[in-house]
Coordinates of N, CA and C in Angstrom, one line a residue:
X299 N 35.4 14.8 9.5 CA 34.5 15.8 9.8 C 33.9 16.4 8.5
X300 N 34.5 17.0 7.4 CA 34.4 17.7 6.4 C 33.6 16.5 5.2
X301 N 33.7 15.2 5.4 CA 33.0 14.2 4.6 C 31.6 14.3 5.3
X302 N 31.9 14.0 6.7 CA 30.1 14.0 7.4 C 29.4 14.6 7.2
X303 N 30.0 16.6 6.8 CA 29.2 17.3 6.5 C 28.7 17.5 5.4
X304 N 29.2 16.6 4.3 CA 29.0 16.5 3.3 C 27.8 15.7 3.1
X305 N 28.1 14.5 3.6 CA 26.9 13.0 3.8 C 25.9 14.2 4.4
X306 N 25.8 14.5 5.3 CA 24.6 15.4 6.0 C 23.9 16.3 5.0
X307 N 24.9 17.0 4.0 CA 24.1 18.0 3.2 C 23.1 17.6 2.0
X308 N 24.2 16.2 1.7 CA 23.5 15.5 0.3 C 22.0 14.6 0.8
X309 N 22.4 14.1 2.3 CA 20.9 14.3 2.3 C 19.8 15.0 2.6
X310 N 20.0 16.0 3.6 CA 19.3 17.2 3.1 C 18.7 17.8 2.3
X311 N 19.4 17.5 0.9 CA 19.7 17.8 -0.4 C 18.8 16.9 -1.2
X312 N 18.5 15.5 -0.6 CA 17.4 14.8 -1.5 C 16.5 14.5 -0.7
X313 N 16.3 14.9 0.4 CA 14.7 15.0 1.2 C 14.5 15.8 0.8
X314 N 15.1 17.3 0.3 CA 14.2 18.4 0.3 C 13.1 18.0 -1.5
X315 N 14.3 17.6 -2.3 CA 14.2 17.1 -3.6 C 12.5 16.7 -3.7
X316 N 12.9 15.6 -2.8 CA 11.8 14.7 -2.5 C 10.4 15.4 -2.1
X317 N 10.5 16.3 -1.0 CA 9.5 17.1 -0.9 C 8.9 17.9 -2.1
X318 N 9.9 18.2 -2.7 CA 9.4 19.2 -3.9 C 8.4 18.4 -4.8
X319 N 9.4 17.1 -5.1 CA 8.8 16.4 -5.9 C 7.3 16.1 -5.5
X320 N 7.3 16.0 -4.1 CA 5.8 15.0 -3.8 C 4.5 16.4 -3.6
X321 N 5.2 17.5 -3.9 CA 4.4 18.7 -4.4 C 3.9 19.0 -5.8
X322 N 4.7 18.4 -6.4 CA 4.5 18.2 -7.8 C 3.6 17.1 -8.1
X323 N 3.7 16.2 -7.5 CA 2.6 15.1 -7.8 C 1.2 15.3 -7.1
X324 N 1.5 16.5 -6.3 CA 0.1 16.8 -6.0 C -1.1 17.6 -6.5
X325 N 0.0 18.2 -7.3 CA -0.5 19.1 -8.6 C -0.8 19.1 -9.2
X326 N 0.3 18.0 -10.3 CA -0.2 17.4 -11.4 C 0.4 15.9 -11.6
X327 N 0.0 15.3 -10.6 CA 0.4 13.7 -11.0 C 2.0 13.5 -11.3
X328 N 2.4 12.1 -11.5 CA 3.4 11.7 -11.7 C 3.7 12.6 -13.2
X329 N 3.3 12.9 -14.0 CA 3.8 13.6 -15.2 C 4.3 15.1 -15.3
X330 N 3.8 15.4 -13.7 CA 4.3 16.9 -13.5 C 5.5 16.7 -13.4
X331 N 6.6 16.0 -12.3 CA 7.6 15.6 -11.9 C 8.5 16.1 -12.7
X332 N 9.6 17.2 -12.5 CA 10.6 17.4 -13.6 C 12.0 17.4 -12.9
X333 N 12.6 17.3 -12.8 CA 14.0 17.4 -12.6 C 14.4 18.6 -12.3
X334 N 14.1 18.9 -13.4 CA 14.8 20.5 -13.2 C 13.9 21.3 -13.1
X335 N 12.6 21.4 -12.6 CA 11.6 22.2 -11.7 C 11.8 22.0 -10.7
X336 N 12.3 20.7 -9.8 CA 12.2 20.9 -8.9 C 14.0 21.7 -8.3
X337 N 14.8 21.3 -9.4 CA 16.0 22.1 -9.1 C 15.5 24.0 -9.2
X338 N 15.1 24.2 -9.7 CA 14.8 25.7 -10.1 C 13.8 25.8 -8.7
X339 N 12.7 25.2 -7.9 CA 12.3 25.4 -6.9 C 12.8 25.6 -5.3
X340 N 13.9 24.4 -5.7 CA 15.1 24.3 -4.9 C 16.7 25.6 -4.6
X341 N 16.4 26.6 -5.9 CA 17.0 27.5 -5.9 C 18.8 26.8 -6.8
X342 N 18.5 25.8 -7.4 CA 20.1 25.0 -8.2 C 19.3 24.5 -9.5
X343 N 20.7 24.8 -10.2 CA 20.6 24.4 -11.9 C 20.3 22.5 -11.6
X344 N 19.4 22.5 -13.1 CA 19.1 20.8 -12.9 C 20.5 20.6 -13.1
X345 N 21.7 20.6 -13.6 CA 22.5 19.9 -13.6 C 23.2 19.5 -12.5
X346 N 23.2 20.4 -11.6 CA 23.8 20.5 -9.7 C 22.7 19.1 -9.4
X347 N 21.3 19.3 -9.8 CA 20.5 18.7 -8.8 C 20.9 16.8 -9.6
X348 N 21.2 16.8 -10.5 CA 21.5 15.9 -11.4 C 22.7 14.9 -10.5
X349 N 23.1 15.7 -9.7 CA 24.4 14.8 -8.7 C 23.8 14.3 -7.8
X350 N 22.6 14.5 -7.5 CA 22.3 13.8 -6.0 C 21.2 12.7 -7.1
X351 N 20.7 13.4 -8.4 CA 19.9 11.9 -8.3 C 20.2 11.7 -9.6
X352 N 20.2 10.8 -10.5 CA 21.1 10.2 -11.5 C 19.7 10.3 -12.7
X353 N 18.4 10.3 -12.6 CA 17.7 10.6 -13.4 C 16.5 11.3 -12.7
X354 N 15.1 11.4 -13.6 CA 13.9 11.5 -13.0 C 13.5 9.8 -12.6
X355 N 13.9 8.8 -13.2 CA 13.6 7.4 -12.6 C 14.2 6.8 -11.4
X356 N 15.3 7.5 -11.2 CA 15.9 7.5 -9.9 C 15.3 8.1 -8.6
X357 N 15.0 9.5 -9.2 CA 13.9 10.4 -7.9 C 12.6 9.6 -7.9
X358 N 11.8 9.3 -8.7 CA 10.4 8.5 -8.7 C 10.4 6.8 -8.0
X359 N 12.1 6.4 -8.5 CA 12.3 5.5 -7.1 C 12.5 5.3 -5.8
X360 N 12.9 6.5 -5.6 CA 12.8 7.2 -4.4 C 11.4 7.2 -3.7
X361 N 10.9 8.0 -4.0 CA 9.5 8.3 -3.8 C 8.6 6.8 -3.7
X362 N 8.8 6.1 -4.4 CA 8.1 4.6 -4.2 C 8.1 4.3 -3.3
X363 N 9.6 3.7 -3.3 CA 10.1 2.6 -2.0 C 9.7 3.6 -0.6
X364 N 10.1 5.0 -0.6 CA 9.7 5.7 0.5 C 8.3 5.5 0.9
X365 N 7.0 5.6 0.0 CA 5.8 5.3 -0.5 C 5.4 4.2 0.0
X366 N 5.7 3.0 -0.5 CA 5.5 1.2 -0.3 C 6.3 1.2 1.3
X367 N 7.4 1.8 1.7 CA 7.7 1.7 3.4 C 7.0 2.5 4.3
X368 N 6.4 3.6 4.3 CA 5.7 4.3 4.9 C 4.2 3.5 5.4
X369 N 3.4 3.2 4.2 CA 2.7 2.3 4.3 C 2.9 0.7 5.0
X370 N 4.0 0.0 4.7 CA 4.1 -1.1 5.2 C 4.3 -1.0 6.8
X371 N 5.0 0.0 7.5 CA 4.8 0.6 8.6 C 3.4 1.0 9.4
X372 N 2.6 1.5 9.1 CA 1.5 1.4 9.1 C 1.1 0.7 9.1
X373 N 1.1 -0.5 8.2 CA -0.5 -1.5 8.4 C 0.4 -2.9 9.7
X374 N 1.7 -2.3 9.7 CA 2.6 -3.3 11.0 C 2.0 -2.7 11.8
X375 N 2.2 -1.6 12.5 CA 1.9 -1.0 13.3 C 0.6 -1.4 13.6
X376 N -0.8 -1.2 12.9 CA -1.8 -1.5 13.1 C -2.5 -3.0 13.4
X377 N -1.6 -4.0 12.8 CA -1.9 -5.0 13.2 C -0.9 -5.7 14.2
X378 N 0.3 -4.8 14.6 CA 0.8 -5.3 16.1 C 0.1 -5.3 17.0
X379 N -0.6 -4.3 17.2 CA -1.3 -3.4 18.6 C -2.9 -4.2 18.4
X380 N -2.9 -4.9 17.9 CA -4.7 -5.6 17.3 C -4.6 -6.5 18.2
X381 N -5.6 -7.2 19.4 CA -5.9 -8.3 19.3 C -6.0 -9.5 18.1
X382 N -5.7 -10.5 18.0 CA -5.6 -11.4 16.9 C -6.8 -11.5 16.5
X383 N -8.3 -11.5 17.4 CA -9.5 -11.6 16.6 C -10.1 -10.5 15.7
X384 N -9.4 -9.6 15.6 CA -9.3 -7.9 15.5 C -7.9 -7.6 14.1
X385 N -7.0 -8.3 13.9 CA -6.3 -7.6 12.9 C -6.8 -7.6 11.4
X386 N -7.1 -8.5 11.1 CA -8.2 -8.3 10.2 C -8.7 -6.6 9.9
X387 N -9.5 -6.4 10.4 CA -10.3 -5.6 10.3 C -9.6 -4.0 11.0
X388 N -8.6 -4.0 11.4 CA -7.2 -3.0 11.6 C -6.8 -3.0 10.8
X389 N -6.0 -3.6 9.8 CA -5.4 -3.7 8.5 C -6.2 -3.3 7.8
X390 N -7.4 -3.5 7.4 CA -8.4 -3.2 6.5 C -8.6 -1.6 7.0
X391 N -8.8 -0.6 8.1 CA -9.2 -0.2 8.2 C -8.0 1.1 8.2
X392 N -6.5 0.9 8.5 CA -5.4 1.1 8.1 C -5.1 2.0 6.8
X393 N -5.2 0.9 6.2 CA -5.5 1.1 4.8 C -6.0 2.1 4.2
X394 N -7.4 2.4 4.3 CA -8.5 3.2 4.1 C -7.5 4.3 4.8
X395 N -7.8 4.4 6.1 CA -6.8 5.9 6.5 C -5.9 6.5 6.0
X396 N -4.3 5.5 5.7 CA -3.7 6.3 5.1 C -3.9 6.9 3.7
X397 N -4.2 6.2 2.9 CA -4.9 6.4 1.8 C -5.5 7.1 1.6
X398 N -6.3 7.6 2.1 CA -7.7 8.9 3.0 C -6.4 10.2 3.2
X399 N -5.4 10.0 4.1 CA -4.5 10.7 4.4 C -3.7 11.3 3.2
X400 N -3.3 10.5 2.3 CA -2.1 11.3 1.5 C -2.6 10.5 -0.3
X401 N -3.6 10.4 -1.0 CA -4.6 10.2 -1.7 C -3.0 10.2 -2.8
X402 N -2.3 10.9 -3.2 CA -1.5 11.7 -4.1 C -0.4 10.2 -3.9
X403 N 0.2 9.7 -2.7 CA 1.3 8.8 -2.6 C 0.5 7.6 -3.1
X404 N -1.0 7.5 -2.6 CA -1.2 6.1 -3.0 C -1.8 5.8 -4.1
X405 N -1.9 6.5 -4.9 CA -2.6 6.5 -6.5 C -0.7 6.8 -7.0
X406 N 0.5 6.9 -6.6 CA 1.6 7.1 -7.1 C 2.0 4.9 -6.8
X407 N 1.9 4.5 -6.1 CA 1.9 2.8 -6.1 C 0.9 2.2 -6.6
X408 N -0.6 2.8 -6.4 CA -2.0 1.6 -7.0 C -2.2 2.4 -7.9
X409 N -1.8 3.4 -8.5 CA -3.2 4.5 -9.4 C -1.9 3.7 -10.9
X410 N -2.4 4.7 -11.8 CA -1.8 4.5 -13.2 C -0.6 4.4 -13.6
X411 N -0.1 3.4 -14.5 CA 1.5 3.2 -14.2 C 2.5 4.7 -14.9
X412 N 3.5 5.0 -13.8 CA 4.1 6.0 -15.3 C 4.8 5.7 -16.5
X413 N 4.2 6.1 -17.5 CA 4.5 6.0 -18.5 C 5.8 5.5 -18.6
X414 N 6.8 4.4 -19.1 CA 8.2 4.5 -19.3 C 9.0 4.0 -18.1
X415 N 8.3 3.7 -17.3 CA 8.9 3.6 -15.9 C 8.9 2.0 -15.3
X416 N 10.2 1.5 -15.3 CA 9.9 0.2 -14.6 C 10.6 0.1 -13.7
X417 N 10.3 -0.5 -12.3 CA 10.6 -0.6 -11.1 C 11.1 -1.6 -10.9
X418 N 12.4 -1.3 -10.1 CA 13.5 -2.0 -9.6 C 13.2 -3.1 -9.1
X419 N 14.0 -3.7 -8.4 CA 13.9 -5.1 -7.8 C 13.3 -4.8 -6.5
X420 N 14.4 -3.4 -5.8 CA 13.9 -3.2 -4.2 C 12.2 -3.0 -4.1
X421 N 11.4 -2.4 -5.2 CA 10.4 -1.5 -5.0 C 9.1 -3.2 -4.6
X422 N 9.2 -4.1 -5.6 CA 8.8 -5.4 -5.6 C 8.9 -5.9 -4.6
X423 N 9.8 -5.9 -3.5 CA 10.2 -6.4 -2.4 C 9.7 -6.4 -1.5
X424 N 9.7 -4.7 -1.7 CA 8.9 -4.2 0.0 C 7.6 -4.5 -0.4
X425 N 6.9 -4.5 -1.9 CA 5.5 -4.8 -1.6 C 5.4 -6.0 -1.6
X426 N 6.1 -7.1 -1.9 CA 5.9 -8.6 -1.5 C 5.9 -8.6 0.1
X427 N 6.5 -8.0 0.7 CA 6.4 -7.5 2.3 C 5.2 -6.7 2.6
X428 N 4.7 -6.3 2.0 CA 3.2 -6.0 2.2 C 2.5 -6.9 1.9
X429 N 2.4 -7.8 1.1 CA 1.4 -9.2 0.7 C 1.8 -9.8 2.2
X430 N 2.9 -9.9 2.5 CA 3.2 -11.0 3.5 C 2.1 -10.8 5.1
X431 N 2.0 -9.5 5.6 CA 1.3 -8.6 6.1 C 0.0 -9.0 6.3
X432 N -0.6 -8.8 4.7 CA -1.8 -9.1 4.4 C -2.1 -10.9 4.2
X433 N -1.3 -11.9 4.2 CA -1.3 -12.9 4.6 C -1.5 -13.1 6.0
X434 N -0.6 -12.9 6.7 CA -0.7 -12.8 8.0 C -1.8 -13.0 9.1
X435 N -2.9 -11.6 8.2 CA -4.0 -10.6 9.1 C -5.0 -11.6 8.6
X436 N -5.0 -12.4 7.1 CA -6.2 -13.0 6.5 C -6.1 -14.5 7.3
X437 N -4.8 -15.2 7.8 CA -4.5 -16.4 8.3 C -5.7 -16.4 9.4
X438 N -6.2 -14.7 10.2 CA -6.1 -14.9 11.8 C -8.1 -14.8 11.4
X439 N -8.2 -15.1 10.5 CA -10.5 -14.6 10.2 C -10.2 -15.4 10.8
X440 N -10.0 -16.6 10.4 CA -11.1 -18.2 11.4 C -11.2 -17.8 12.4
X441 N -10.1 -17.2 13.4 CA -10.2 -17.6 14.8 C -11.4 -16.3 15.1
X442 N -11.5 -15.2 14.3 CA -12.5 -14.4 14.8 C -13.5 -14.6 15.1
X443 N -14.4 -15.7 14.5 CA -15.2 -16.1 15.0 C -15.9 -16.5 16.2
X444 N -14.3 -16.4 16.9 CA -14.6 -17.3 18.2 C -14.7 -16.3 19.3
X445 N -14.4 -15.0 19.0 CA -13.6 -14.0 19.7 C -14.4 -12.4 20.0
X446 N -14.4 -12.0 18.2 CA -15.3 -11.0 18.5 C -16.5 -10.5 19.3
X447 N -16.6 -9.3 19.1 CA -18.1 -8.6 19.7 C -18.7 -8.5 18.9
X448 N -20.2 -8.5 19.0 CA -21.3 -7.9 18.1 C -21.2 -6.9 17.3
X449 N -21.0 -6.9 16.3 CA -21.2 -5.7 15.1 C -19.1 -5.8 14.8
X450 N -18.5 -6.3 15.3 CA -16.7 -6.8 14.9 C -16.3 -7.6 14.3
X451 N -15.3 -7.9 13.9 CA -14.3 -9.1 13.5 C -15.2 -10.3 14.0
X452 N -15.9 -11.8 13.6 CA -16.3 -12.0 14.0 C -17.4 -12.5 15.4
X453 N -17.8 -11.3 15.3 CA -19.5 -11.1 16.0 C -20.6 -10.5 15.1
X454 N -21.6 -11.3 15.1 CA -22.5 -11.1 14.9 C -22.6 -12.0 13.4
X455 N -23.8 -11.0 12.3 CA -23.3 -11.9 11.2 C -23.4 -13.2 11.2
X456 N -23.6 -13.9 9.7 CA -23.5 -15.2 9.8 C -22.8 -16.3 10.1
X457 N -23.5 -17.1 10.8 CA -22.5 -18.4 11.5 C -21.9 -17.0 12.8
X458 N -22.8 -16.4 13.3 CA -21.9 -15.4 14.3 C -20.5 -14.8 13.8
X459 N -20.0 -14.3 12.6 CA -19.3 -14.0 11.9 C -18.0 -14.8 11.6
X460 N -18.5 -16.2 11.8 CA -17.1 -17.5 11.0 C -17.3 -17.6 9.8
X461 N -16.2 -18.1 9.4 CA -15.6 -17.8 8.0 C -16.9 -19.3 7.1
X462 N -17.3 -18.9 6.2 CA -18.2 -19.8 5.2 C -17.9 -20.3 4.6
X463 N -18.1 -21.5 4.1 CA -17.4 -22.6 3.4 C -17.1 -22.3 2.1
X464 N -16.1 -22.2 1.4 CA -15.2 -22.3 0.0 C -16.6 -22.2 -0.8
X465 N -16.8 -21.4 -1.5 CA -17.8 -21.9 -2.6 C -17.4 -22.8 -3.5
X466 N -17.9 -22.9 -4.5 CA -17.0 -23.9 -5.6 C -15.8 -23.3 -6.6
X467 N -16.8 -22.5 -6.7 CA -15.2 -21.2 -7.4 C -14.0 -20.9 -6.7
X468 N -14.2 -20.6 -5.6 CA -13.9 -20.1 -4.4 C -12.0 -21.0 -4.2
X469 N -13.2 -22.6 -4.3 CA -12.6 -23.8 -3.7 C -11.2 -23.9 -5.6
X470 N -12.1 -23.6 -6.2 CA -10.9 -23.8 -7.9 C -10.0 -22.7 -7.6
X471 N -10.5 -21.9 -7.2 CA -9.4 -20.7 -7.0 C -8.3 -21.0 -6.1
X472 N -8.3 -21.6 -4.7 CA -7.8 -22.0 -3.9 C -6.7 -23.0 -4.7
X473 N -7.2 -24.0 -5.5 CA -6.3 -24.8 -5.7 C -5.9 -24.4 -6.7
X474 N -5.8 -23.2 -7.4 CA -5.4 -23.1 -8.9 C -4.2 -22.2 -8.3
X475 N -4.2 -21.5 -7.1 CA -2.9 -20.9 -6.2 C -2.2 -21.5 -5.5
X476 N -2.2 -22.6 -5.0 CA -1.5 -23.7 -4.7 C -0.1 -24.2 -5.6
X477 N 0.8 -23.7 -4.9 CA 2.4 -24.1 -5.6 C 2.6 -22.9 -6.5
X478 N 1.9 -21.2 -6.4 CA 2.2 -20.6 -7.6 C 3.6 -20.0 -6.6
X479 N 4.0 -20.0 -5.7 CA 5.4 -19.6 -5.5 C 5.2 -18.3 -4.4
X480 N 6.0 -18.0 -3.4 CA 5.7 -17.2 -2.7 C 5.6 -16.3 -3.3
X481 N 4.8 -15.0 -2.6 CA 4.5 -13.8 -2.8 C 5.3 -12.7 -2.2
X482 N 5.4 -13.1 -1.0 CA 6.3 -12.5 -0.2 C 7.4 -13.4 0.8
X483 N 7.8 -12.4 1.9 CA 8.6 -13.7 2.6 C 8.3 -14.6 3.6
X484 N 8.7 -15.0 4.1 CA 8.7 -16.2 4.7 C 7.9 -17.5 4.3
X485 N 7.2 -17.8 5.0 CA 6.9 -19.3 4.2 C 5.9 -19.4 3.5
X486 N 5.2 -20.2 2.4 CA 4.2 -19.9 1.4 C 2.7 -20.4 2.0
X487 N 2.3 -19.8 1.9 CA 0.5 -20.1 2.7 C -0.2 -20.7 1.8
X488 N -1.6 -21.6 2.5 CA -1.8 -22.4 1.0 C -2.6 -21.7 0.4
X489 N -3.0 -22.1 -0.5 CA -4.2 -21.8 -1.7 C -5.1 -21.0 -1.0
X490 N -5.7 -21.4 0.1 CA -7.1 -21.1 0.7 C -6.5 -19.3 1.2
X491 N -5.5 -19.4 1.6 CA -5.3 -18.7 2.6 C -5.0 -17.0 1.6
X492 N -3.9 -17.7 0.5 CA -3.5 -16.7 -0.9 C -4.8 -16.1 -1.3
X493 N -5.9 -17.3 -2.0 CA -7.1 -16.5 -2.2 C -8.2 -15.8 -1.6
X494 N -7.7 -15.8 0.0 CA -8.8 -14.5 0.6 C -8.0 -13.4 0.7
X495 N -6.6 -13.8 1.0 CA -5.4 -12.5 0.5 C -6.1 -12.1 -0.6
X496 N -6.0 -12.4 -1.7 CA -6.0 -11.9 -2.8 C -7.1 -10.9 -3.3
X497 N -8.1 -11.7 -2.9 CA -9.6 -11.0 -2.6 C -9.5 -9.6 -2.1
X498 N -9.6 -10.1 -0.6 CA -9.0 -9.1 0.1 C -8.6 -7.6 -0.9
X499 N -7.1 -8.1 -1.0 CA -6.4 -6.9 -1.8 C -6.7 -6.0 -2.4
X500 N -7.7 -6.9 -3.3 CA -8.5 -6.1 -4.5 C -9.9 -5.7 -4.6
X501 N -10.5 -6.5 -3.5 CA -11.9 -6.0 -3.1 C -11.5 -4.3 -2.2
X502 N -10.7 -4.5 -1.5 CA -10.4 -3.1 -0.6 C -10.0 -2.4 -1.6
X503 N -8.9 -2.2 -2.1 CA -8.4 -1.6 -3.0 C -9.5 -0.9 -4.3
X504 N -10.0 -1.9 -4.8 CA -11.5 -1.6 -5.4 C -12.2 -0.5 -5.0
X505 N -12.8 -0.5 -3.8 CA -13.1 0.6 -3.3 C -12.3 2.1 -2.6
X506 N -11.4 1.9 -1.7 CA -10.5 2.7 -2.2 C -9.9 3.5 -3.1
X507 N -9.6 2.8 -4.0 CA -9.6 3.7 -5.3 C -10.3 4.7 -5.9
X508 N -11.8 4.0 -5.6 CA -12.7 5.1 -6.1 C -12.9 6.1 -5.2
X509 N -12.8 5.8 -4.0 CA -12.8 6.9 -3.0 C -12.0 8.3 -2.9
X510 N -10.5 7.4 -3.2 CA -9.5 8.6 -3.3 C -9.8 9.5 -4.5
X511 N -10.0 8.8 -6.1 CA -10.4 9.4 -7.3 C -11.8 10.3 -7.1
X512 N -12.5 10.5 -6.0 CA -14.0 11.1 -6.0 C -15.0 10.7 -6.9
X513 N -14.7 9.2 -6.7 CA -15.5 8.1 -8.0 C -17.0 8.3 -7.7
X514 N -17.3 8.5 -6.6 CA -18.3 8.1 -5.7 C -19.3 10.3 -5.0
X515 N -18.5 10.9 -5.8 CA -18.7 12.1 -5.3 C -20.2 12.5 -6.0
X516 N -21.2 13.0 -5.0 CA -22.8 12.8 -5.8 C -23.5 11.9 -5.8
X517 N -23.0 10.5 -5.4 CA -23.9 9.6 -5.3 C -24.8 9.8 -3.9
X518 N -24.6 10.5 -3.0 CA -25.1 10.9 -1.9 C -25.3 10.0 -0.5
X519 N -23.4 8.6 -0.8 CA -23.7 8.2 0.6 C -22.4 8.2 1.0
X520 N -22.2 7.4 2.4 CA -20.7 7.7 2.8 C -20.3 6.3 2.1
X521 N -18.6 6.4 2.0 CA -18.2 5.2 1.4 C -17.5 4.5 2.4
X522 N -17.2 5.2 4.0 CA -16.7 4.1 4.3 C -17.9 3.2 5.1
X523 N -19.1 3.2 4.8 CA -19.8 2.4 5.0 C -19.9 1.0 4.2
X524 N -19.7 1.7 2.9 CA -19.7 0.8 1.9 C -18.3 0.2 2.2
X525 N -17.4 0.5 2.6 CA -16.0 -0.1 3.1 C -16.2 -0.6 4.1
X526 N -17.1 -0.9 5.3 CA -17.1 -1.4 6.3 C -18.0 -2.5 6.0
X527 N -18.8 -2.5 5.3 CA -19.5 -3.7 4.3 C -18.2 -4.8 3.5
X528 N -18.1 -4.3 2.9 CA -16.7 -5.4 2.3 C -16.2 -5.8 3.3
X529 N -15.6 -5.1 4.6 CA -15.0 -6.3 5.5 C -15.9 -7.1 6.2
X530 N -16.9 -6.4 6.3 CA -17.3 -7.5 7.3 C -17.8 -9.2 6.1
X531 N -18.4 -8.8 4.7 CA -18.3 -9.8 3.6 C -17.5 -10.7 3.6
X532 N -16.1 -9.8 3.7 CA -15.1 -10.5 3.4 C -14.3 -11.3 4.7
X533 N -14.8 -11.0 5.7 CA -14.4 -11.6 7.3 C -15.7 -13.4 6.9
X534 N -16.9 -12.8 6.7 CA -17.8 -14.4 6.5 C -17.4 -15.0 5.3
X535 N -16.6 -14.3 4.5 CA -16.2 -15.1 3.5 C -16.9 -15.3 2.5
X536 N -17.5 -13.8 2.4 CA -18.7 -13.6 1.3 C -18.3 -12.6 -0.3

C-alpha cells in the first residue's frame, strides 16, 4: 500500500514537472527550461526535484518522447478512420492541426536543436514510427486516383488526380533510396515509395514551419490554402 502511494505521488510529481516545464517553453523556448524554476514553481528545492528527474536532459526527454507520441497518435488516429483513397490527405491535414494546436511542442521536435542535447535511442524510435505512418498513407496516392471526389484525394486535377510519372530526378532519387535501410518498422518500401515519403515530409513540414513561426504574417494570404496546394501537388506527383 504505502509503495503504491508512493509510485502514485512520483508520478504526480513528474506530470506536474512536466507541465511546468511545457510553460516554460512557451515562454521562452527550450532555453527557458530550468530545473530548479520549475522546482521553485512547484513549491520544492531543485535538489528534491532532482529525485524524480536525474537531469534537465532527462526532463527534455520526457517532453520529447511524450511530444513524438502524442503526435504519432494523432496522425494514427487520423489515418485509421480515412477511407484509403483519403488518408493521404488526413495525415497531411492532421499534421497542420496539431501543429496549429500546440506551435511550442512542435517547433520542440522540428524547430532548432537544443543546444548540448542528444537524443536517446527511444526518442529515434517513435519517430522512425512516425516515418512508418507516413509510408503507409504515401503507399495509398495511386489508388486515389481511382476513388476520389472532385476537388479530393484524387479527383479532379491532372490525369483526374493519379499519380504522374517519376520525372527523371524524381526517378534518380528513387533509385538512389533503394537498399538505404529501413526507416522505420516493418518492412522497407521501395525507392519510389521512400521518395514521395520523403518529399512529402519536408514539403509539409516546409510550410508548416513557417506557419507556426508567423513566417508568413503580412503577406496578406491564408496559408492553409497554400497548404492545401502542396497536397494536392504532391497527391499528382508534382
Amino acid at each position: 500500500m504505502a509503495t503504491a502511494r508512493r509510485e502514485r505521488y512520483r508520478k504526480q510529481t513528474r506530470e506536474e514537472a512536466k507541465a511546468v516545464a511545457l510553460a516554460q517553453l512557451s515562454e521562452s523556448g527550450t532555453a527557458g527550461i530550468s530545473v530548479n524554476a520549475i522546482a521553485k514553481a512547484m513549491g520544492m528545492t531543485g535538489p528534491a526535484l532532482y529525485r524524480y528527474f536525474a537531469s534537465r536532459d532527462e526532463l527534455l526527454t520526457e517532453l520529447i518522447t511524450d511530444t513524438y507520441r502524442d503526435l504519432a497518435e494523432t496522425l494514427a488516429r487520423a489515418v485509421a478512420v480515412a477511407a484509403p483513397a483519403d488518408r493521404f490527405r488526413a495525415l497531411a491535414r492532421a499534421l497542420r492541426d496539431w501543429a496549429k494546436r500546440q506551435p511550442d511542442r512542435y517547433l520542440l521536435i522540428y524547430g532548432t536543436p537544443v543546444p548540448g542535447y542528444h537524443a536517446p535511442p527511444e526518442t529515434t524510435e517513435i519517430a522512425a514510427g512516425l516515418m512508418r505512418t507516413i509510408f503507409d498513407a504515401c503507399a495509398t496516392v495511386g489508388e486515389a486516383g481511382e476513388a476520389g471526389e472532385a476537388g479530393e484525394v484524387g479527383g479532379g486535377g491532372v490525369d483526374g488526380g493519379r499519380q504522374q510519372p517519376l520525372t527523371e530526378l524524381e526517378a534518380e532519387l528513387a533509385r538512389h533510396l533503394e537498399g538505404t535501410g529501413p526507416w522505420g518498422p516493418g518492412e522497407e518500401p521501395g525507392g519510389e515509395v521512400k521518395g514521395r515519403a520523403l518529399r512529402t515530409w519536408t514539403r509539409l513540414h516546409g510550410v508548416i514551419s513557417l506557419d507556426v513561426q508567423g513566417q508568413f504574417t503580412g503577406m496578406g494570404f491564408d496559408p492553409s490554402v497554400l497548404f492545401e496546394a502542396e497536397i494536392d501537388a504532391l497527391v499528382r506527383g508534382g
